[in-house]
Amino acid sequence: SAVISQKPSRDICQRGTSLTIQCQVDSQVTMMFWYRQQPGQSLTLIATANQGSEATYESGFVIDKFPISRPNLTFSTLTVSNMSPEDSSIYLCSGSGTGGSKQYFGPGTRLTVT
Amino acid sequence: GIQVEQSPPDLILQEGANSTLRCNFSDSVNNLQWFHQNPWGQLINLFYIPSGTKQNGRLSATTVATERYSLLYISSSQTTDSGVYFCAVSNTNAGKSTFGDGTTLTVKP
C-alpha cells in the first residue's frame, strides 16, 4: 500500500491569486493523479501527472489554469492559478501502480476562494 | 467514456442492519474499486475487485463483469460505517478511474 500526504490541508485565498498544493507518496508509484471534489459531489479527474513530462489533462481542464509538475516518482504539485470562487473545492492527490492495481488517496486540500 | 451508476443514492440504517450497494457500469472494465469516504473526507480503498468475490471482515464485494455490475455488502452495520461509498472503474491501462456519484450511508445508533 501507499501512504499519501498533502500540503496544505486547507487554505482560504483571495480571488486572482494562485495556490500550489504538494503531494508526497511514501513509496514509488507508477501513476499519480489529481482530482477535484466539489461539495456534496463525486470526484472529477483533472489530470494524470507524468514523471518528467507534461501532465495529461482531462476535458475541461487546461495547463494554464492547473499547471502540474512531477519531478520524480514520489512527488507532485498542482497549482490552481488566477483563482475564482468557482475553484472552491477539495483537491485530492492519488497514486497507484500500473492500470490493474489499487488506487490510494491523500487526505485532500480544502480550498476556499473569497 | 464509461458510465458508472450507483444505487441507492442515500441509505439510512439502524445499527446492526445489513445493506447492499450496487454499481452498474456501461462497458467492460479491467479495474473496479470500492472506496469509503469518511465524514472527514478521507478516501479509503475497500476493495480492488475487477471480477469475483472478496471479503474483509463485515464487508464483502462481488463483481459480475459479464453483466457489468458490482455489489458491496455491509453486514451488522456500525455508526462508523457512515459516509459515502464510491465505485470507481477503468477500462484502459492508463490507470485513471471514473467514479460513480456515490451512495451516502447513515447508520443510526
mmCIF file of C-alpha atoms in Angstrom, chain A residues 37-38 40-43 90 92 105-108 110, chain B residues 34-46 80-86 99 101 103-105:
data_model
loop_
_atom_site.group_PDB
_atom_site.id
_atom_site.type_symbol
_atom_site.label_atom_id
_atom_site.label_comp_id
_atom_site.label_asym_id
_atom_site.label_seq_id
_atom_site.Cartn_x
_atom_site.Cartn_y
_atom_site.Cartn_z
ATOM 1 C CA GLN A 37 -14.348 17.134 -5.476
ATOM 2 C CA GLN A 38 -16.894 19.906 -5.162
ATOM 3 C CA GLY A 40 -21.544 17.034 -1.986
ATOM 4 C CA GLN A 41 -20.382 15.689 -5.325
ATOM 5 C CA SER A 42 -18.268 12.899 -6.736
ATOM 6 C CA LEU A 43 -14.639 13.049 -7.816
ATOM 7 C CA ILE A 90 -11.379 19.776 -2.312
ATOM 8 C CA LEU A 92 -7.159 15.215 -3.991
ATOM 9 C CA PHE A 105 -5.694 8.907 -1.970
ATOM 10 C CA GLY A 106 -4.253 11.708 0.091
ATOM 11 C CA PRO A 107 -6.390 13.467 2.726
ATOM 12 C CA GLY A 108 -7.232 16.320 0.357
ATOM 13 C CA ARG A 110 -9.790 22.136 1.155
ATOM 14 C CA TRP B 34 -14.857 0.389 -3.902
ATOM 15 C CA PHE B 35 -13.973 3.336 -1.657
ATOM 16 C CA HIS B 36 -15.362 4.665 1.603
ATOM 17 C CA GLN B 37 -15.137 8.416 2.174
ATOM 18 C CA ASN B 38 -15.462 9.072 5.874
ATOM 19 C CA PRO B 39 -17.104 12.213 7.301
ATOM 20 C CA TRP B 40 -13.679 13.896 7.437
ATOM 21 C CA GLY B 41 -13.208 13.412 3.700
ATOM 22 C CA GLN B 42 -10.554 10.701 3.669
ATOM 23 C CA LEU B 43 -10.993 8.085 0.934
ATOM 24 C CA ILE B 44 -10.206 4.530 1.982
ATOM 25 C CA ASN B 45 -9.783 1.790 -0.584
ATOM 26 C CA LEU B 46 -12.052 -1.081 0.479
ATOM 27 C CA THR B 80 -18.528 4.191 11.919
ATOM 28 C CA ASP B 81 -19.691 2.793 8.570
ATOM 29 C CA SER B 82 -21.416 6.108 7.868
ATOM 30 C CA GLY B 83 -20.081 8.123 4.959
ATOM 31 C CA VAL B 84 -20.109 7.971 1.184
ATOM 32 C CA TYR B 85 -19.315 4.790 -0.729
ATOM 33 C CA PHE B 86 -17.888 5.227 -4.215
ATOM 34 C CA PHE B 99 -16.142 7.481 -10.222
ATOM 35 C CA ASP B 101 -21.915 9.539 -7.821
ATOM 36 C CA THR B 103 -24.119 6.142 -2.026
ATOM 37 C CA THR B 104 -24.439 8.162 1.175
ATOM 38 C CA LEU B 105 -24.890 5.780 4.102
#
